CSV table of C-alpha atoms and ligand atoms in Angstrom, one decimal:
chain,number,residue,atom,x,y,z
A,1024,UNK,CA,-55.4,70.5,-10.7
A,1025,UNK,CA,-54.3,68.7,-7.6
A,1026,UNK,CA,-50.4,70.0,-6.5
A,1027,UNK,CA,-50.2,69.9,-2.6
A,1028,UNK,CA,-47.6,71.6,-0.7
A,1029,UNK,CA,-46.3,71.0,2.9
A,1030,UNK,CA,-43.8,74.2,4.1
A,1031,UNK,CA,-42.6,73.8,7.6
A,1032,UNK,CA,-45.4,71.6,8.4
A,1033,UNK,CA,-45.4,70.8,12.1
A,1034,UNK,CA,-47.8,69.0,14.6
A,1035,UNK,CA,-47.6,68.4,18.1
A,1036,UNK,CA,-50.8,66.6,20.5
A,1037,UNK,CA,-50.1,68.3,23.9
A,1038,UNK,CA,-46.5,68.1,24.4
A,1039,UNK,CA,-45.4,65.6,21.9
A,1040,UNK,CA,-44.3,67.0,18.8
A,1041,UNK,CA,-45.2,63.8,15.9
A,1042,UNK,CA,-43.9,65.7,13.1
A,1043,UNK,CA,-41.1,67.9,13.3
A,1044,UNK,CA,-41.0,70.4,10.4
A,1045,UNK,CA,-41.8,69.0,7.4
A,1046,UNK,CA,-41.6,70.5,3.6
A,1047,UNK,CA,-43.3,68.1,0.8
A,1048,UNK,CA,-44.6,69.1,-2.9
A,1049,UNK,CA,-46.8,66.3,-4.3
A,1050,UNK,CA,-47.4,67.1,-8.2
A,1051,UNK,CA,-50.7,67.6,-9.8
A,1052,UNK,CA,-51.8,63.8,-11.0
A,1053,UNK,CA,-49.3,62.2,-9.0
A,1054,UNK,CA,-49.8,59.2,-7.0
A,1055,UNK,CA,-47.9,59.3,-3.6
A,1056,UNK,CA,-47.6,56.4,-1.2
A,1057,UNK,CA,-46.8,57.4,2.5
A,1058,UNK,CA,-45.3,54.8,4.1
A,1059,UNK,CA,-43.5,54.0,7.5
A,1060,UNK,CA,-43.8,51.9,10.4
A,1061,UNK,CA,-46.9,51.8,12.7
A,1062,UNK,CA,-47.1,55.5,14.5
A,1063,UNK,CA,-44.5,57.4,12.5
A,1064,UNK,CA,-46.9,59.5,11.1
A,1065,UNK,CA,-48.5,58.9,8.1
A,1066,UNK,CA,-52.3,58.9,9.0
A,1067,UNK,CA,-51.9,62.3,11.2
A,1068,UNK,CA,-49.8,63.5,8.3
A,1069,UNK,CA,-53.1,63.0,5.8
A,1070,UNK,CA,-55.6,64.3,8.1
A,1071,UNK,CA,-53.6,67.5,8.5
A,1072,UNK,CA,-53.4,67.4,4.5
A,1073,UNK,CA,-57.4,67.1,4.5
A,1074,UNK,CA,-57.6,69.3,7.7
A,1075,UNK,CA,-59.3,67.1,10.3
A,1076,UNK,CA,-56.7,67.8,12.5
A,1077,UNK,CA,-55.1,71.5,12.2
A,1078,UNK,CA,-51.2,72.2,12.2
A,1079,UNK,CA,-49.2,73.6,14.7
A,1080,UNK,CA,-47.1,75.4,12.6
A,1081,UNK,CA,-46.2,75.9,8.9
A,1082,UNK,CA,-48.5,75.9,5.7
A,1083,UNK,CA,-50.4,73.6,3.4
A,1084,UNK,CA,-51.2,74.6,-0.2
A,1085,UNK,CA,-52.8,73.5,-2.8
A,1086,UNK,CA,-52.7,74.3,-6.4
A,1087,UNK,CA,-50.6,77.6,-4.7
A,1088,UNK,CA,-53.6,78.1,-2.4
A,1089,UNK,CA,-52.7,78.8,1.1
A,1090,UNK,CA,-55.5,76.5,2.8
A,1091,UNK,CA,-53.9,75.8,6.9
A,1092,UNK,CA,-57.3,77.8,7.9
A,1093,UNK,CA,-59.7,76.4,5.5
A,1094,UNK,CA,-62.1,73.6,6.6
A,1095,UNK,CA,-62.2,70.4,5.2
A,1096,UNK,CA,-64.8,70.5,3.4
A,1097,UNK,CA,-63.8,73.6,1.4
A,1098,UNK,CA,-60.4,71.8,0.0
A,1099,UNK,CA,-61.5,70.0,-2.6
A,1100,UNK,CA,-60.2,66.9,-1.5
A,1101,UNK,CA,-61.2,63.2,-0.8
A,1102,UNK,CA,-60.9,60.8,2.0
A,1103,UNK,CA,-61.2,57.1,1.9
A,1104,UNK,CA,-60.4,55.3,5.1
A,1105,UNK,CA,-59.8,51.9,5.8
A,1106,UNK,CA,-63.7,51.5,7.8
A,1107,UNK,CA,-65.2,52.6,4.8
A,1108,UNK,CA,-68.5,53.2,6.8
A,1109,UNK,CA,-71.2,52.8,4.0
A,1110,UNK,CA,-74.8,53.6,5.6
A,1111,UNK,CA,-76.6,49.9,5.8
A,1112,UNK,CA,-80.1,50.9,5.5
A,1113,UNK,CA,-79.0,52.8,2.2
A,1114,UNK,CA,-78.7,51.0,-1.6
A,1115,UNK,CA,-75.2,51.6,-3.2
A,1116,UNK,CA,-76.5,54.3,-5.4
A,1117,UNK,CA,-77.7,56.3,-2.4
A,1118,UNK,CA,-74.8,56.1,-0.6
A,1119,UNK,CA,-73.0,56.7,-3.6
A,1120,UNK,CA,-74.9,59.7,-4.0
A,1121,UNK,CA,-74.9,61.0,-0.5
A,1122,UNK,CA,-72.1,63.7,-0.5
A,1123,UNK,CA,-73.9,65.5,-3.9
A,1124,UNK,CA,-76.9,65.3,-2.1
A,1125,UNK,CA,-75.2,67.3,0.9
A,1126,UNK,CA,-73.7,69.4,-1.4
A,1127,UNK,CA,-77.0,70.0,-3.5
A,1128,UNK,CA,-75.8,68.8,-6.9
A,1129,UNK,CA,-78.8,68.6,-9.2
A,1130,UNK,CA,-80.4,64.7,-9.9
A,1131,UNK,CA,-79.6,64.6,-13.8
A,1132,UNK,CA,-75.8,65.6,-13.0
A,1133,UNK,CA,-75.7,62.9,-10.0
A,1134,UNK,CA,-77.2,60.4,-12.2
A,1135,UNK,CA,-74.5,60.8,-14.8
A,1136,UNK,CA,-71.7,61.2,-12.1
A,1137,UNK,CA,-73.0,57.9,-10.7
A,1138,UNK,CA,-73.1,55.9,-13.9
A,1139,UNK,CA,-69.4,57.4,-14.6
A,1140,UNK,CA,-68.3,56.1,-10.9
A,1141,UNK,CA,-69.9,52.6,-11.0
A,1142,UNK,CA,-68.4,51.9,-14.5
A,1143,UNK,CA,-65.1,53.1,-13.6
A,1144,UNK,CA,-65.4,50.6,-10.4
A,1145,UNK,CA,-67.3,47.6,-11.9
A,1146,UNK,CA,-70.7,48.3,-9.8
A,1147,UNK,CA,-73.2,49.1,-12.4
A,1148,UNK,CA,-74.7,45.8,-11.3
A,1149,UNK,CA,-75.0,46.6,-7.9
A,1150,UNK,CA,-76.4,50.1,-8.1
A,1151,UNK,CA,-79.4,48.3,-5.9
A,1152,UNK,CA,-78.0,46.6,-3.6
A,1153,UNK,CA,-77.5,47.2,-0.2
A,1154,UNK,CA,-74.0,47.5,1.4
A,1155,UNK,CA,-75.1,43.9,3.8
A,1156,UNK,CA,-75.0,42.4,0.4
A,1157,UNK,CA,-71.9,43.5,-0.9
A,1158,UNK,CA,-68.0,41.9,-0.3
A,1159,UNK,CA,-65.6,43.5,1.2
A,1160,UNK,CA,-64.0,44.4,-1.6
A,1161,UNK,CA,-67.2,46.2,-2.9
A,1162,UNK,CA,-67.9,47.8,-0.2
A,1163,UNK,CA,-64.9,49.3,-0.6
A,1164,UNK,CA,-65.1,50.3,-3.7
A,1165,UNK,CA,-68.9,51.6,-2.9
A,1166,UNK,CA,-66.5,53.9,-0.6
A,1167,UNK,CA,-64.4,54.8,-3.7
A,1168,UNK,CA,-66.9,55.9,-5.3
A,1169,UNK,CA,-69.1,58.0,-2.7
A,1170,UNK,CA,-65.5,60.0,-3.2
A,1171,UNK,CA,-65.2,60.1,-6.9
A,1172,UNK,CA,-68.7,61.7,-7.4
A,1173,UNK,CA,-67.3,64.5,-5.8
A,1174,UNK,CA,-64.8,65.1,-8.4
A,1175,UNK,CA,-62.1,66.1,-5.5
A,1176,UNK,CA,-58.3,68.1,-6.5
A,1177,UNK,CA,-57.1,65.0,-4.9
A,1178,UNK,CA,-57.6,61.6,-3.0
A,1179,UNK,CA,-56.3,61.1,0.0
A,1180,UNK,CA,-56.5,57.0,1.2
A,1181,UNK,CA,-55.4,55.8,4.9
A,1182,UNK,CA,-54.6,51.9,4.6
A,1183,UNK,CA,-58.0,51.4,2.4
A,1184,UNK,CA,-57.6,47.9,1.8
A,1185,UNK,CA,-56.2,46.8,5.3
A,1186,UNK,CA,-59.5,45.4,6.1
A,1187,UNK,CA,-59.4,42.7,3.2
A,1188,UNK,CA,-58.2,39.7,2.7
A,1189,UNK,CA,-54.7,39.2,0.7
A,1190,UNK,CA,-56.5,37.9,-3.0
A,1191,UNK,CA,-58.9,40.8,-2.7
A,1192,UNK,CA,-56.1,43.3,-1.7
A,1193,UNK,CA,-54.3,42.1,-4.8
A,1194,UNK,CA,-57.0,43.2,-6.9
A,1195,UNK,CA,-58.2,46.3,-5.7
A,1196,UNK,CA,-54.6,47.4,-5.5
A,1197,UNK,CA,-54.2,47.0,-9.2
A,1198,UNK,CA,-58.4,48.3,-9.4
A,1199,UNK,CA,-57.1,51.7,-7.9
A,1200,UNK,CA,-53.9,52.0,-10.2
A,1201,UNK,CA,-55.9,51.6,-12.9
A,1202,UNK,CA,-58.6,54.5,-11.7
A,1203,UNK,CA,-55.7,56.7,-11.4
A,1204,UNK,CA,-54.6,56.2,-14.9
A,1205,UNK,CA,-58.3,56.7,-16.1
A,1206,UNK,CA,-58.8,60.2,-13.8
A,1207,UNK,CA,-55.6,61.6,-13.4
A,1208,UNK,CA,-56.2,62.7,-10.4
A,1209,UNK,CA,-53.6,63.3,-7.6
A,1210,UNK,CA,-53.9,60.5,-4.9
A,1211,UNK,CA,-51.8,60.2,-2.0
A,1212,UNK,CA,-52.1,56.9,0.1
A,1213,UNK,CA,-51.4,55.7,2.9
A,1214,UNK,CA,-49.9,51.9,3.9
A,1215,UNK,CA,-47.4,50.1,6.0
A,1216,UNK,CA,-47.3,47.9,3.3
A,1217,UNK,CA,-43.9,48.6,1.1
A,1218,UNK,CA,-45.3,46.1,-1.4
A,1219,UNK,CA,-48.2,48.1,-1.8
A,1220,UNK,CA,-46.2,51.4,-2.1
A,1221,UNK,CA,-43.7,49.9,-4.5
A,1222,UNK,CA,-46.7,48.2,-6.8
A,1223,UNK,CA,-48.5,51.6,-6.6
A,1224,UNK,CA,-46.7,54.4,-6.1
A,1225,UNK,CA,-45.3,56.7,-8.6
A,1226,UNK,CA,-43.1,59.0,-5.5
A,1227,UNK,CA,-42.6,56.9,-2.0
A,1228,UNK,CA,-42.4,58.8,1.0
A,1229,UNK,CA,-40.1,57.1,3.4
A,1230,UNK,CA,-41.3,58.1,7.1
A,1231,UNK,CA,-39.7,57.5,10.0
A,1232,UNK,CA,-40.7,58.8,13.6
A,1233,UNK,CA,-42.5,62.0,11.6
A,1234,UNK,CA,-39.2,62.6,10.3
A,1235,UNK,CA,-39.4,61.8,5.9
A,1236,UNK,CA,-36.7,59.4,5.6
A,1237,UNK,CA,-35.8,59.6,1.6
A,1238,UNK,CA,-38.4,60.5,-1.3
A,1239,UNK,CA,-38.3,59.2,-4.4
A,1240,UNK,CA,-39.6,57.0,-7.3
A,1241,UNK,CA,-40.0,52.5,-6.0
A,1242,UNK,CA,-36.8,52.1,-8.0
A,1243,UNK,CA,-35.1,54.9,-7.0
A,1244,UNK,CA,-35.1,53.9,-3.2
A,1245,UNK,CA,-35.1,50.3,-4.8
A,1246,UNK,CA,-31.5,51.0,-6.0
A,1247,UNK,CA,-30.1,54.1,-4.0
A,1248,UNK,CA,-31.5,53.6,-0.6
A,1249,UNK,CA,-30.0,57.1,1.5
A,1250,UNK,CA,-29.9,55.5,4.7
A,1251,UNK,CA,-29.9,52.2,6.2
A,1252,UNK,CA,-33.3,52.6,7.6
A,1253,UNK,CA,-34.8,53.1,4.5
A,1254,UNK,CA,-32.1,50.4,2.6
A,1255,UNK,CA,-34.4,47.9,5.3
A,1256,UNK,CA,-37.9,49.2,4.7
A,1257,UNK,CA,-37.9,49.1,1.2
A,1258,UNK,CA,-37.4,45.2,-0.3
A,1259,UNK,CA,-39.2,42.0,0.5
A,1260,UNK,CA,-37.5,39.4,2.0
A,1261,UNK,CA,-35.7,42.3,3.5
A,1262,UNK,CA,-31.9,43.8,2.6
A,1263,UNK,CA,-29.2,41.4,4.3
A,1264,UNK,CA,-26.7,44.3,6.6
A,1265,UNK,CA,-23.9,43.0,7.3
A,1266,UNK,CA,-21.7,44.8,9.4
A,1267,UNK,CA,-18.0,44.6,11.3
A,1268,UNK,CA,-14.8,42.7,9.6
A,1269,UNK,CA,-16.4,42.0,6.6
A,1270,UNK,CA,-18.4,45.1,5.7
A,1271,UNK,CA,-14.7,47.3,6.6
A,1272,UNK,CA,-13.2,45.2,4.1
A,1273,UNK,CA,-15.2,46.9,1.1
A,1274,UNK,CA,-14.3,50.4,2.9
A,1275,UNK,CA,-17.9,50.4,4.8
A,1276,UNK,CA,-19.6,50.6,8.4
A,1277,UNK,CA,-22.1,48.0,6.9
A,1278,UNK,CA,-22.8,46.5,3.9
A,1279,UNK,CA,-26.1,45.9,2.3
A,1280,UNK,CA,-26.9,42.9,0.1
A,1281,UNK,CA,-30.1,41.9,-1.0
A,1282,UNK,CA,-31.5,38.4,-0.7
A,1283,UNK,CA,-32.1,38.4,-4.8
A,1284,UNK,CA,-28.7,39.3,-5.1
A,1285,UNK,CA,-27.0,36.3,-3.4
A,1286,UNK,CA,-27.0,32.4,-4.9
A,1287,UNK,CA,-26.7,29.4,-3.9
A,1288,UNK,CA,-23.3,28.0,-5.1
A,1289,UNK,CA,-20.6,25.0,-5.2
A,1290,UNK,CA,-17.9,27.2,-4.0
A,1291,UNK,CA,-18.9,31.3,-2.8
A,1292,UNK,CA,-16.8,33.2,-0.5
A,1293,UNK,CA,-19.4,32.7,2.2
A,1294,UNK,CA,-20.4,29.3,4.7
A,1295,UNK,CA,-23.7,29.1,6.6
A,1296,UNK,CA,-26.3,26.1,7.8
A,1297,UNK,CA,-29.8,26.5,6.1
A,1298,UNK,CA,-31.7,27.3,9.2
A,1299,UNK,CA,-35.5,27.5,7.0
A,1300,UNK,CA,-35.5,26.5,3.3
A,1301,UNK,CA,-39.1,28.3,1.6
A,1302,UNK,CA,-40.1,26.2,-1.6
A,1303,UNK,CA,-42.5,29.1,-2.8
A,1304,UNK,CA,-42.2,27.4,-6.4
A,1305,UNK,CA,-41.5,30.1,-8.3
A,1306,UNK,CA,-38.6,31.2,-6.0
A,1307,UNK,CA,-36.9,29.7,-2.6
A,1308,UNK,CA,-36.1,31.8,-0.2
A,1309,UNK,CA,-32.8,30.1,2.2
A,1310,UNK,CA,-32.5,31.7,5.7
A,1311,UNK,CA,-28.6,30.5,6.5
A,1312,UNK,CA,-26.8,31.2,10.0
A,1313,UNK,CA,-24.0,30.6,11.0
A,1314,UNK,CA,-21.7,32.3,8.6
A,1315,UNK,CA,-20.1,35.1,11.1
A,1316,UNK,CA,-21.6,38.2,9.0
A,1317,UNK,CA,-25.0,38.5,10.0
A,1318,UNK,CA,-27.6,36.0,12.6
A,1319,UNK,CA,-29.6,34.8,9.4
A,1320,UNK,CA,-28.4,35.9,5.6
A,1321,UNK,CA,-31.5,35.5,3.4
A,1322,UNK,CA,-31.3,34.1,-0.6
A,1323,UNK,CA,-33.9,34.9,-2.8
A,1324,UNK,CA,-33.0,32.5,-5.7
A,1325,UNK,CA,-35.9,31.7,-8.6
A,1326,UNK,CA,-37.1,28.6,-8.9
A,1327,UNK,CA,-36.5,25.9,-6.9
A,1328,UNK,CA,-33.1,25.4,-4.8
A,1329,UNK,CA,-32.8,21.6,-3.9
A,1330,UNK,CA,-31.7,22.5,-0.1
A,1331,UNK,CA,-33.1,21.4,2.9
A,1332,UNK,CA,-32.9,22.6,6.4
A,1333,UNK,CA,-30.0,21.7,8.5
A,1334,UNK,CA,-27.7,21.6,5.0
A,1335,UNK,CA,-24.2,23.4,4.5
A,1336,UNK,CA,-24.5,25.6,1.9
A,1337,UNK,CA,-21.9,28.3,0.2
A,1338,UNK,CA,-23.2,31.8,-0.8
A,1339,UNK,CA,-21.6,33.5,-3.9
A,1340,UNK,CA,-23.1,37.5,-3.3
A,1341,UNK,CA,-23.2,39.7,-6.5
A,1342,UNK,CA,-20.6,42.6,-5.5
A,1343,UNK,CA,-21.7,44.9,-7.9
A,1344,UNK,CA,-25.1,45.0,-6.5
A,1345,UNK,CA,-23.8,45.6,-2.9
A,1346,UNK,CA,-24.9,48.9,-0.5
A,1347,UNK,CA,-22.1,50.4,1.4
A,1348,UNK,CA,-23.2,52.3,4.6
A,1349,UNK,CA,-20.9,54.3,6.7
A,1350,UNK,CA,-20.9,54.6,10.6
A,1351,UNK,CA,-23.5,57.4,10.4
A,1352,UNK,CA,-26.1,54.8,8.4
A,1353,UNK,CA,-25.9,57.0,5.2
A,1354,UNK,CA,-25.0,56.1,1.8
A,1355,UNK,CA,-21.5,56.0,0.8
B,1742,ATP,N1,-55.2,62.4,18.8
B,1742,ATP,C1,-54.0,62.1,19.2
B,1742,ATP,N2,-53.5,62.4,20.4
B,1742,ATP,C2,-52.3,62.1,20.8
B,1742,ATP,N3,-51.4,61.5,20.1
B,1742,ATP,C3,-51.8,61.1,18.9
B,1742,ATP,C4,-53.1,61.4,18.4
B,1742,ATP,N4,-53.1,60.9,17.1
B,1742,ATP,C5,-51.9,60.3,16.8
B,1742,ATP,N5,-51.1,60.4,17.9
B,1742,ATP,C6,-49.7,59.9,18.0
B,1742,ATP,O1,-49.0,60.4,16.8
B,1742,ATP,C7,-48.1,59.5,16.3
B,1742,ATP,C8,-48.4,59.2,14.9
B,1742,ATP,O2,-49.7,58.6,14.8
B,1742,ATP,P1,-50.3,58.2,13.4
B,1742,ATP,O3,-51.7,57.7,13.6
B,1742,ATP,O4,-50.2,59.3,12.4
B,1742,ATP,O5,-49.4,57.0,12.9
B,1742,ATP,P2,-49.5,56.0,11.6
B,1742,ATP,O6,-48.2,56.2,10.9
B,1742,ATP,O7,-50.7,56.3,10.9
B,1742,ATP,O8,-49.5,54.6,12.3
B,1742,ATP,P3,-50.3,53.2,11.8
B,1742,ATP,O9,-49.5,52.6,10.8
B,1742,ATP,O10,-50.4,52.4,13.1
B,1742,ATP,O11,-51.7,53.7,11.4
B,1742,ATP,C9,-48.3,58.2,17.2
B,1742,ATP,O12,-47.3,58.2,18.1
B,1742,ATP,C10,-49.6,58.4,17.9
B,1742,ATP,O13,-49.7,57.8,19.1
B,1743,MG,MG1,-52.4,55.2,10.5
């Protein structure tokens, strides 16, 4: 059982208050992604989670456990960190084993929690190998498992995979989803990366400043972003807001189109010059200015669009899919 609870969670360093009050519930076997823009919060709010840093004020629980006072070791819970930190001189199965060794677990049970962690990870062939001999991507999952032999409530990860390169990231993104499904074990993780989040996450945290911006499932803030800030974050090539004559026209402060939501036509409502035209193959993505409503409006169209830079193009824009914002940057 994994359920974590934040009630009136605060931290301050000195005189800066990071995190204002804060109340989160993250369900037993639930994966959470925090996410947010660089020092808003997310990697002090995980180390209060796991205690290496202690609260100001309010309360952490888990599984209805009052643990604020309780050290980190006594929480039952798991970090992984994005210097994973393996020793050098050690093979993988020692450092595998290390934290059972510390904790005195006998040899036959770390045997068999080994054998169960280097399956689940794909390193049964590299039980004796040393860490200088590894990938990246191994070592990383050598990291993974020094924390699944320890059979934590939870796992908490801070931007694990920042360190690799983007094909490996890929994979172990999908390599951790698929660990979650096979221990359903509560996981909360960390990453600036809102591709990551959406790809992983089953609940998004949204942070802003310390300050949790909207919570909800990918699709949820996908489809009913609360604020503007979040209607930006969330989306890759990012949400075209569009504000002034235009946006008042639909009854809005600013409107919010997505670049998937927006094609390339013969005769839309809306005139730019394509500034950069990105022939990915499978989609183009056409950065137009000059059409009054925004400096660049971004297309996301699949396949590939036949335009070039420098062309006049029209954009039709799929109304039904539009956001409408009022002055105060929430939802209408
Ligand atoms: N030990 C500390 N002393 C003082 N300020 C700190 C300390 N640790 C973090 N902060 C401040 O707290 C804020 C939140 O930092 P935090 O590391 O949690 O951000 P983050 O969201 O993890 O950012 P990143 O994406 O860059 O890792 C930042 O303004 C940071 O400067
Ligand atoms: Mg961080």
């Amino acid at each position: 059982m994994g359920q974590i609870t934040l009630n009136q969670v605060t931290k301050s360093f000195g005189e800066t208050q990071v995190i204002p009050p804060l109340d989160l519930t993250i369900e037993d076997g639930e994966f959470a992604v925090f996410v947010g823009p660089s020092g808003c919060g997310k990697s002090t709010l995980l180390r209060l989670i796991a205690g290496l840093e202690d609260v100001s004020s309010g309360h952490i629980e888990i599984d209805g456990r009052d643990v604020t006072d309780v050290a980190p070791a006594k929480r039952g819970l798991a970090m992984v960190f994005q210097s994973y930190a393996l020793y050098p001189h050690m093979s993988v199965r020692k450092n595998i084993a290390f934290p059972m060794k510390m904790a005195g677990v006998d040899q036959a049970e770390q045997d068999a929690r080994i054998k169960k962690a280097a399956a689940a990870l794909n390193l049964t062939d590299y039980l004796d190998r040393r860490p200088g001999q590894l990938s990246g991507g191994q070592r990383q999952r050598v990291a993974i498992g020094r924390a699944i032999v320890r059979e934590p409530e939870a796992f908490l990860f801070d931007e694990p995979l920042s360190n690799l390169d983007a094909a490996l990231r890929v994979g172990m993104r999908m390599e951790i989803g698929e660990l979650h499904k096979q221990l359903a074990t509560t996981m909360i993780y960390v990453t600036h990366d809102q591709v990551e989040a959406m790809t992983m996450a089953d609940k998004i945290v949204v942070l802003r400043a310390g300050v949790i911006e909207q919570v909800g499932s990918p699709l949820d803030l996908y489809h009913n972003p609360r604020n503007l800030f979040v209607a930006g974050f969330i989306g890759s090539p990012t949400m075209n807001l569009i504000s002034g004559a235009e946006a008042e026209q639909h009854g809005a402060a600013t409107i919010g189109i997505r670049p998937e939501h927006l094609t390339v036509t013969q005769d839309g409502p809306w005139q730019g010059t394509v500034g950069v035209a990105e022939h990915l193959g499978s989609d183009t993505f056409v950065h137009v200015h000059g059409t009054g409503l925004a400096e660049t409006i971004t297309v996301r169209q699949a396949g590939d669009v036949p335009v070039r830079h420098g062309d006049t193009v029209r954009l039709t824009p799929d109304l039904s899919r539009m956001h409408k914002f009022g002055a105060d940057g929430l939802r209408l």
